[in-house]
Structures are given as C-alpha cells and as structure tokens.
JSON list of C-alpha atoms and ligand atoms in Angstrom, two decimals:
[
{"chain": "A", "resi": 1, "resn": "MET", "atom": "CA", "xyz": [62.14, 36.76, 89.50]},
{"chain": "A", "resi": 2, "resn": "SER", "atom": "CA", "xyz": [62.24, 37.93, 93.10]},
{"chain": "A", "resi": 3, "resn": "ASP", "atom": "CA", "xyz": [62.73, 41.54, 94.08]},
{"chain": "A", "resi": 4, "resn": "GLU", "atom": "CA", "xyz": [66.05, 40.68, 95.71]},
{"chain": "A", "resi": 5, "resn": "THR", "atom": "CA", "xyz": [67.46, 39.12, 92.53]},
{"chain": "A", "resi": 6, "resn": "LYS", "atom": "CA", "xyz": [66.18, 41.91, 90.41]},
{"chain": "A", "resi": 7, "resn": "THR", "atom": "CA", "xyz": [67.87, 44.49, 92.65]},
{"chain": "A", "resi": 8, "resn": "TYR", "atom": "CA", "xyz": [71.18, 42.60, 92.50]},
{"chain": "A", "resi": 9, "resn": "LYS", "atom": "CA", "xyz": [71.09, 42.40, 88.72]},
{"chain": "A", "resi": 10, "resn": "GLU", "atom": "CA", "xyz": [70.24, 46.07, 88.41]},
{"chain": "A", "resi": 11, "resn": "GLU", "atom": "CA", "xyz": [73.02, 47.15, 90.79]},
{"chain": "A", "resi": 12, "resn": "SER", "atom": "CA", "xyz": [75.73, 44.87, 89.43]},
{"chain": "A", "resi": 13, "resn": "PRO", "atom": "CA", "xyz": [76.72, 46.92, 86.37]},
{"chain": "A", "resi": 14, "resn": "ALA", "atom": "CA", "xyz": [76.97, 50.06, 88.48]},
{"chain": "A", "resi": 15, "resn": "ARG", "atom": "CA", "xyz": [79.13, 48.29, 91.10]},
{"chain": "A", "resi": 16, "resn": "TYR", "atom": "CA", "xyz": [81.53, 46.93, 88.46]},
{"chain": "A", "resi": 17, "resn": "SER", "atom": "CA", "xyz": [81.61, 50.25, 86.76]},
{"chain": "A", "resi": 18, "resn": "ARG", "atom": "CA", "xyz": [82.57, 52.01, 90.00]},
{"chain": "A", "resi": 19, "resn": "ARG", "atom": "CA", "xyz": [85.28, 49.42, 90.66]},
{"chain": "A", "resi": 20, "resn": "ASP", "atom": "CA", "xyz": [86.63, 49.89, 87.16]},
{"chain": "A", "resi": 21, "resn": "SER", "atom": "CA", "xyz": [86.65, 53.62, 87.70]},
{"chain": "A", "resi": 22, "resn": "PHE", "atom": "CA", "xyz": [88.68, 53.23, 90.91]},
{"chain": "A", "resi": 23, "resn": "VAL", "atom": "CA", "xyz": [91.12, 50.89, 89.18]},
{"chain": "A", "resi": 24, "resn": "LYS", "atom": "CA", "xyz": [91.57, 53.33, 86.30]},
{"chain": "A", "resi": 25, "resn": "LEU", "atom": "CA", "xyz": [91.95, 56.22, 88.73]},
{"chain": "A", "resi": 26, "resn": "GLY", "atom": "CA", "xyz": [94.61, 54.26, 90.64]},
{"chain": "A", "resi": 27, "resn": "LEU", "atom": "CA", "xyz": [96.48, 53.32, 87.47]},
{"chain": "A", "resi": 28, "resn": "GLY", "atom": "CA", "xyz": [96.30, 56.90, 86.28]},
{"chain": "A", "resi": 29, "resn": "SER", "atom": "CA", "xyz": [97.74, 58.12, 89.58]},
{"chain": "A", "resi": 30, "resn": "VAL", "atom": "CA", "xyz": [100.57, 55.60, 89.38]},
{"chain": "A", "resi": 31, "resn": "ALA", "atom": "CA", "xyz": [101.27, 56.67, 85.80]},
{"chain": "A", "resi": 32, "resn": "ILE", "atom": "CA", "xyz": [101.39, 60.36, 86.79]},
{"chain": "A", "resi": 33, "resn": "VAL", "atom": "CA", "xyz": [103.70, 59.67, 89.74]},
{"chain": "A", "resi": 34, "resn": "GLY", "atom": "CA", "xyz": [105.90, 57.44, 87.56]},
{"chain": "A", "resi": 35, "resn": "GLY", "atom": "CA", "xyz": [106.07, 60.09, 84.83]},
{"chain": "A", "resi": 36, "resn": "GLY", "atom": "CA", "xyz": [106.99, 62.77, 87.36]},
{"chain": "A", "resi": 37, "resn": "ALA", "atom": "CA", "xyz": [109.68, 60.54, 88.85]},
{"chain": "A", "resi": 38, "resn": "ALA", "atom": "CA", "xyz": [111.07, 59.86, 85.36]},
{"chain": "A", "resi": 39, "resn": "VAL", "atom": "CA", "xyz": [111.23, 63.56, 84.52]},
{"chain": "A", "resi": 40, "resn": "PHE", "atom": "CA", "xyz": [112.83, 64.38, 87.89]},
{"chain": "A", "resi": 41, "resn": "GLY", "atom": "CA", "xyz": [115.30, 61.50, 87.46]},
{"chain": "A", "resi": 42, "resn": "TYR", "atom": "CA", "xyz": [116.25, 62.70, 83.98]},
{"chain": "A", "resi": 43, "resn": "GLU", "atom": "CA", "xyz": [116.77, 66.26, 85.24]},
{"chain": "A", "resi": 44, "resn": "PHE", "atom": "CA", "xyz": [118.79, 64.94, 88.19]},
{"chain": "A", "resi": 45, "resn": "LEU", "atom": "CA", "xyz": [121.04, 62.75, 86.05]},
{"chain": "A", "resi": 46, "resn": "SER", "atom": "CA", "xyz": [121.56, 65.15, 83.13]},
{"chain": "A", "resi": 47, "resn": "PRO", "atom": "CA", "xyz": [124.71, 67.32, 83.40]},
{"chain": "A", "resi": 48, "resn": "ASN", "atom": "CA", "xyz": [124.19, 70.67, 85.11]},
{"chain": "A", "resi": 49, "resn": "VAL", "atom": "CA", "xyz": [126.05, 72.71, 82.50]},
{"chain": "A", "resi": 50, "resn": "LEU", "atom": "CA", "xyz": [125.49, 76.25, 81.27]},
{"chain": "A", "resi": 51, "resn": "TYR", "atom": "CA", "xyz": [125.86, 76.36, 77.50]},
{"chain": "A", "resi": 52, "resn": "GLU", "atom": "CA", "xyz": [127.11, 79.86, 76.77]},
{"chain": "A", "resi": 53, "resn": "PRO", "atom": "CA", "xyz": [127.72, 81.26, 73.31]},
{"chain": "A", "resi": 54, "resn": "SER", "atom": "CA", "xyz": [131.29, 81.25, 72.07]},
{"chain": "A", "resi": 55, "resn": "PRO", "atom": "CA", "xyz": [133.30, 84.35, 72.99]},
{"chain": "A", "resi": 56, "resn": "ILE", "atom": "CA", "xyz": [134.84, 84.34, 69.51]},
{"chain": "A", "resi": 57, "resn": "THR", "atom": "CA", "xyz": [133.24, 86.80, 67.10]},
{"chain": "A", "resi": 58, "resn": "ASN", "atom": "CA", "xyz": [133.73, 86.71, 63.36]},
{"chain": "A", "resi": 59, "resn": "ALA", "atom": "CA", "xyz": [133.61, 90.39, 62.38]},
{"chain": "A", "resi": 60, "resn": "GLY", "atom": "CA", "xyz": [133.79, 89.68, 58.64]},
{"chain": "A", "resi": 61, "resn": "LYS", "atom": "CA", "xyz": [136.24, 90.96, 56.05]},
{"chain": "A", "resi": 62, "resn": "PRO", "atom": "CA", "xyz": [138.51, 93.77, 57.25]},
{"chain": "A", "resi": 63, "resn": "ASP", "atom": "CA", "xyz": [137.91, 95.83, 54.10]},
{"chain": "A", "resi": 64, "resn": "GLN", "atom": "CA", "xyz": [134.34, 96.51, 55.19]},
{"chain": "A", "resi": 65, "resn": "TYR", "atom": "CA", "xyz": [135.77, 98.77, 57.92]},
{"chain": "A", "resi": 66, "resn": "PRO", "atom": "CA", "xyz": [137.09, 101.98, 56.31]},
{"chain": "A", "resi": 67, "resn": "GLN", "atom": "CA", "xyz": [140.08, 103.74, 57.77]},
{"chain": "A", "resi": 68, "resn": "GLY", "atom": "CA", "xyz": [138.99, 105.89, 60.70]},
{"chain": "A", "resi": 69, "resn": "SER", "atom": "CA", "xyz": [135.78, 103.96, 61.32]},
{"chain": "A", "resi": 70, "resn": "VAL", "atom": "CA", "xyz": [134.38, 102.96, 64.70]},
{"chain": "A", "resi": 71, "resn": "THR", "atom": "CA", "xyz": [131.81, 100.20, 64.35]},
{"chain": "A", "resi": 72, "resn": "ALA", "atom": "CA", "xyz": [129.67, 99.16, 67.28]},
{"chain": "A", "resi": 73, "resn": "ASP", "atom": "CA", "xyz": [128.63, 95.51, 67.40]},
{"chain": "A", "resi": 74, "resn": "VAL", "atom": "CA", "xyz": [125.89, 95.86, 69.98]},
{"chain": "A", "resi": 75, "resn": "LYS", "atom": "CA", "xyz": [124.96, 92.16, 69.90]},
{"chain": "A", "resi": 76, "resn": "ASN", "atom": "CA", "xyz": [128.46, 91.15, 70.95]},
{"chain": "A", "resi": 77, "resn": "GLY", "atom": "CA", "xyz": [129.21, 94.24, 73.05]},
{"chain": "A", "resi": 78, "resn": "ILE", "atom": "CA", "xyz": [132.35, 95.29, 71.15]},
{"chain": "A", "resi": 79, "resn": "TYR", "atom": "CA", "xyz": [133.72, 98.07, 68.99]},
{"chain": "A", "resi": 80, "resn": "ILE", "atom": "CA", "xyz": [135.74, 97.32, 65.85]},
{"chain": "A", "resi": 81, "resn": "ILE", "atom": "CA", "xyz": [138.02, 100.24, 65.20]},
{"chain": "A", "resi": 82, "resn": "HIS", "atom": "CA", "xyz": [140.17, 100.81, 62.13]},
{"chain": "A", "resi": 83, "resn": "GLY", "atom": "CA", "xyz": [142.64, 103.43, 63.25]},
{"chain": "A", "resi": 84, "resn": "PRO", "atom": "CA", "xyz": [145.64, 104.84, 61.41]},
{"chain": "A", "resi": 85, "resn": "GLU", "atom": "CA", "xyz": [147.89, 102.23, 63.00]},
{"chain": "A", "resi": 86, "resn": "GLY", "atom": "CA", "xyz": [145.64, 99.24, 62.29]},
{"chain": "A", "resi": 87, "resn": "PHE", "atom": "CA", "xyz": [142.62, 97.39, 63.61]},
{"chain": "A", "resi": 88, "resn": "TYR", "atom": "CA", "xyz": [141.71, 96.86, 67.21]},
{"chain": "A", "resi": 89, "resn": "ALA", "atom": "CA", "xyz": [138.65, 95.88, 69.22]},
{"chain": "A", "resi": 90, "resn": "LEU", "atom": "CA", "xyz": [137.39, 97.33, 72.48]},
{"chain": "A", "resi": 91, "resn": "THR", "atom": "CA", "xyz": [134.79, 95.99, 74.81]},
{"chain": "A", "resi": 92, "resn": "ALA", "atom": "CA", "xyz": [131.66, 98.14, 74.81]},
{"chain": "A", "resi": 93, "resn": "ILE", "atom": "CA", "xyz": [130.89, 97.24, 78.41]},
{"chain": "A", "resi": 94, "resn": "CYS", "atom": "CA", "xyz": [131.50, 100.11, 80.81]},
{"chain": "A", "resi": 95, "resn": "THR", "atom": "CA", "xyz": [134.00, 99.36, 83.56]},
{"chain": "A", "resi": 96, "resn": "HIS", "atom": "CA", "xyz": [131.89, 101.16, 86.16]},
{"chain": "A", "resi": 97, "resn": "LEU", "atom": "CA", "xyz": [128.77, 99.01, 86.54]},
{"chain": "A", "resi": 98, "resn": "GLY", "atom": "CA", "xyz": [128.63, 97.17, 83.24]},
{"chain": "A", "resi": 99, "resn": "CYS", "atom": "CA", "xyz": [126.29, 99.28, 81.12]},
{"chain": "A", "resi": 100, "resn": "LEU", "atom": "CA", "xyz": [126.55, 99.11, 77.33]},
{"chain": "A", "resi": 101, "resn": "THR", "atom": "CA", "xyz": [128.34, 102.21, 76.07]},
{"chain": "A", "resi": 102, "resn": "ALA", "atom": "CA", "xyz": [127.62, 103.97, 72.79]},
{"chain": "A", "resi": 103, "resn": "TRP", "atom": "CA", "xyz": [129.82, 105.59, 70.16]},
{"chain": "A", "resi": 104, "resn": "ASN", "atom": "CA", "xyz": [129.07, 109.29, 69.66]},
{"chain": "A", "resi": 105, "resn": "SER", "atom": "CA", "xyz": [130.50, 110.12, 66.24]},
{"chain": "A", "resi": 106, "resn": "GLU", "atom": "CA", "xyz": [129.80, 113.87, 66.55]},
{"chain": "A", "resi": 107, "resn": "LEU", "atom": "CA", "xyz": [131.88, 114.20, 69.70]},
{"chain": "A", "resi": 108, "resn": "GLY", "atom": "CA", "xyz": [134.27, 111.40, 68.80]},
{"chain": "A", "resi": 109, "resn": "ILE", "atom": "CA", "xyz": [133.84, 109.70, 72.17]},
{"chain": "A", "resi": 110, "resn": "ILE", "atom": "CA", "xyz": [132.45, 106.52, 73.63]},
{"chain": "A", "resi": 111, "resn": "ALA", "atom": "CA", "xyz": [129.87, 107.49, 76.23]},
{"chain": "A", "resi": 112, "resn": "CYS", "atom": "CA", "xyz": [128.13, 105.50, 78.92]},
{"chain": "A", "resi": 113, "resn": "PRO", "atom": "CA", "xyz": [124.46, 106.40, 79.30]},
{"chain": "A", "resi": 114, "resn": "CYS", "atom": "CA", "xyz": [124.22, 105.19, 82.90]},
{"chain": "A", "resi": 115, "resn": "HIS", "atom": "CA", "xyz": [126.44, 107.49, 84.97]},
{"chain": "A", "resi": 116, "resn": "GLY", "atom": "CA", "xyz": [128.19, 109.62, 82.39]},
{"chain": "A", "resi": 117, "resn": "SER", "atom": "CA", "xyz": [131.58, 107.98, 81.95]},
{"chain": "A", "resi": 118, "resn": "LYS", "atom": "CA", "xyz": [133.34, 108.95, 78.75]},
{"chain": "A", "resi": 119, "resn": "PHE", "atom": "CA", "xyz": [136.18, 107.24, 76.91]},
{"chain": "A", "resi": 120, "resn": "ASN", "atom": "CA", "xyz": [138.27, 108.26, 73.95]},
{"chain": "A", "resi": 121, "resn": "VAL", "atom": "CA", "xyz": [138.49, 106.12, 70.82]},
{"chain": "A", "resi": 122, "resn": "GLU", "atom": "CA", "xyz": [141.34, 104.09, 72.34]},
{"chain": "A", "resi": 123, "resn": "GLY", "atom": "CA", "xyz": [139.23, 103.29, 75.43]},
{"chain": "A", "resi": 124, "resn": "THR", "atom": "CA", "xyz": [140.99, 105.64, 77.83]},
{"chain": "A", "resi": 125, "resn": "LYS", "atom": "CA", "xyz": [138.62, 107.14, 80.40]},
{"chain": "A", "resi": 126, "resn": "THR", "atom": "CA", "xyz": [138.28, 110.89, 80.04]},
{"chain": "A", "resi": 127, "resn": "ASP", "atom": "CA", "xyz": [135.38, 111.55, 82.42]},
{"chain": "A", "resi": 128, "resn": "GLY", "atom": "CA", "xyz": [133.02, 109.94, 84.91]},
{"chain": "A", "resi": 129, "resn": "PRO", "atom": "CA", "xyz": [133.14, 107.27, 87.59]},
{"chain": "A", "resi": 130, "resn": "ALA", "atom": "CA", "xyz": [134.50, 104.35, 85.50]},
{"chain": "A", "resi": 131, "resn": "PRO", "atom": "CA", "xyz": [137.56, 102.98, 87.36]},
{"chain": "A", "resi": 132, "resn": "ARG", "atom": "CA", "xyz": [139.39, 101.57, 84.32]},
{"chain": "A", "resi": 133, "resn": "PRO", "atom": "CA", "xyz": [139.69, 102.12, 80.58]},
{"chain": "A", "resi": 134, "resn": "LEU", "atom": "CA", "xyz": [137.72, 99.98, 78.15]},
{"chain": "A", "resi": 135, "resn": "ALA", "atom": "CA", "xyz": [139.58, 96.71, 77.62]},
{"chain": "A", "resi": 136, "resn": "TRP", "atom": "CA", "xyz": [141.35, 95.93, 74.37]},
{"chain": "A", "resi": 137, "resn": "LEU", "atom": "CA", "xyz": [140.38, 92.51, 73.03]},
{"chain": "A", "resi": 138, "resn": "ARG", "atom": "CA", "xyz": [142.49, 89.98, 71.15]},
{"chain": "A", "resi": 139, "resn": "THR", "atom": "CA", "xyz": [142.05, 90.28, 67.39]},
{"chain": "A", "resi": 140, "resn": "TRP", "atom": "CA", "xyz": [143.48, 88.25, 64.52]},
{"chain": "A", "resi": 141, "resn": "ILE", "atom": "CA", "xyz": [142.85, 87.36, 60.89]},
{"chain": "A", "resi": 142, "resn": "SER", "atom": "CA", "xyz": [141.46, 83.87, 60.32]},
{"chain": "A", "resi": 143, "resn": "ASP", "atom": "CA", "xyz": [142.68, 81.49, 57.61]},
{"chain": "A", "resi": 144, "resn": "GLU", "atom": "CA", "xyz": [139.66, 82.62, 55.56]},
{"chain": "A", "resi": 145, "resn": "GLY", "atom": "CA", "xyz": [140.76, 86.27, 55.85]},
{"chain": "A", "resi": 146, "resn": "ASP", "atom": "CA", "xyz": [138.09, 87.31, 58.35]},
{"chain": "A", "resi": 147, "resn": "LEU", "atom": "CA", "xyz": [138.68, 89.68, 61.24]},
{"chain": "A", "resi": 148, "resn": "MET", "atom": "CA", "xyz": [138.22, 87.72, 64.47]},
{"chain": "A", "resi": 149, "resn": "VAL", "atom": "CA", "xyz": [137.71, 89.03, 68.01]},
{"chain": "A", "resi": 150, "resn": "ASP", "atom": "CA", "xyz": [138.01, 87.04, 71.22]},
{"chain": "A", "resi": 151, "resn": "ARG", "atom": "CA", "xyz": [135.79, 88.76, 73.78]},
{"chain": "A", "resi": 152, "resn": "SER", "atom": "CA", "xyz": [137.21, 86.63, 76.59]},
{"chain": "A", "resi": 153, "resn": "THR", "atom": "CA", "xyz": [140.85, 87.64, 76.12]},
{"chain": "A", "resi": 154, "resn": "THR", "atom": "CA", "xyz": [142.16, 91.11, 76.80]},
{"chain": "A", "resi": 155, "resn": "VAL", "atom": "CA", "xyz": [145.45, 92.40, 75.50]},
{"chain": "A", "resi": 156, "resn": "PRO", "atom": "CA", "xyz": [147.54, 95.42, 76.49]},
{"chain": "A", "resi": 157, "resn": "ALA", "atom": "CA", "xyz": [146.43, 98.67, 74.87]},
{"chain": "A", "resi": 158, "resn": "LYS", "atom": "CA", "xyz": [147.89, 99.67, 71.53]},
{"chain": "A", "resi": 159, "resn": "GLN", "atom": "CA", "xyz": [148.27, 96.16, 70.17]},
{"chain": "A", "resi": 160, "resn": "PHE", "atom": "CA", "xyz": [147.15, 97.00, 66.66]},
{"chain": "A", "resi": 161, "resn": "LEU", "atom": "CA", "xyz": [146.37, 94.41, 64.05]},
{"chain": "A", "resi": 162, "resn": "ARG", "atom": "CA", "xyz": [147.93, 95.31, 60.74]},
{"chain": "A", "resi": 163, "resn": "THR", "atom": "CA", "xyz": [146.58, 93.61, 57.62]},
{"chain": "B", "resi": 201, "resn": "FES", "atom": "S1", "xyz": [127.94, 102.00, 84.29]},
{"chain": "B", "resi": 201, "resn": "FES", "atom": "FE1", "xyz": [128.97, 103.34, 82.97]},
{"chain": "B", "resi": 201, "resn": "FES", "atom": "S2", "xyz": [129.28, 105.07, 84.14]},
{"chain": "B", "resi": 201, "resn": "FES", "atom": "FE2", "xyz": [128.24, 103.74, 85.47]}
]
C-alpha cells in the first residue's frame, strides 16, 4: 500500500464525518427556523383577545349577611351591605385614583388609605379628594337563591334589594 493511498483511507472517515456534521447542523438550523416560524404563525393567527374574569359575583346565600353587616369582598373589590332597608353592594374602588378602600367598623366609615377619602356606609363621600361617591352595583337573587352582584353595572343609589 502506497503512502498516498494510506493517507486517503485514513482521512476519508474524518471527511465524511465532517460532511455529516455540516448536514446535521444545516438540518438543525432549518428545523429551528421552521419551528420559530410555526410558533410565530400560530401567535399571529390566533385571536388577540383578552379573557377577563366575569364581572358577575355570586355572594352566596343572603342569610349569611346579618342585618347591619358590612362585608368586604376584597378579591372582587366590593362591599355587601345588609342595611335596614335591604341589601345593596358598593364598589370598594375609590373614585379618586382607584385605590382599594377598607371598611372601618369602629368609625363606621369606608376609608381610602391612599389620600384619605372617606365615605359613609351608603358610599357618600364625607371627606377627602374623591370626586364622586362609591358606585352602587346591580344586585339580584338568582334562581338558586344566591345573592348576585354585577360589578360592571351601576345603579342609582338607594336601590335596595329586599328578600
Ligand atoms: S385614591 Fe382614594 S383618596 Fe386617592
């Protein structure tokens, strides 16, 4: 065997191996680009919709709210109030800059921690920079007897729900 032949035979596996590597690298690159294009295409074609939670809150059975109670539902940003004239719901979102207010049972007021606005139990502003009273929200009793609140619909003040 000549030196030239021997060299060719020794180099051949390495040359094929390098070629295979380049082919695999190329196929891998094409696969990555194709995958990226597929993901981008899916994102582009899927509807651009914001799925927000329902504004309807099921506040449970009315009898769990004793007469004279003010119950804060912090998760939904509302107060459920059982006054002498019936049930009603107020938004807990301050009308000044949107902070979450808090019920102060000792003082009997709804107070905003941000800039000091205060509201009475019917949502009327009594102090502070808030420009409007707290909104009254639509309430009704469901077919199952649950107290329901629609956080997206306001009603005029003093629309009590009598059960
Ligand atoms: S956000 Fe309530 S007083 Fe400013």
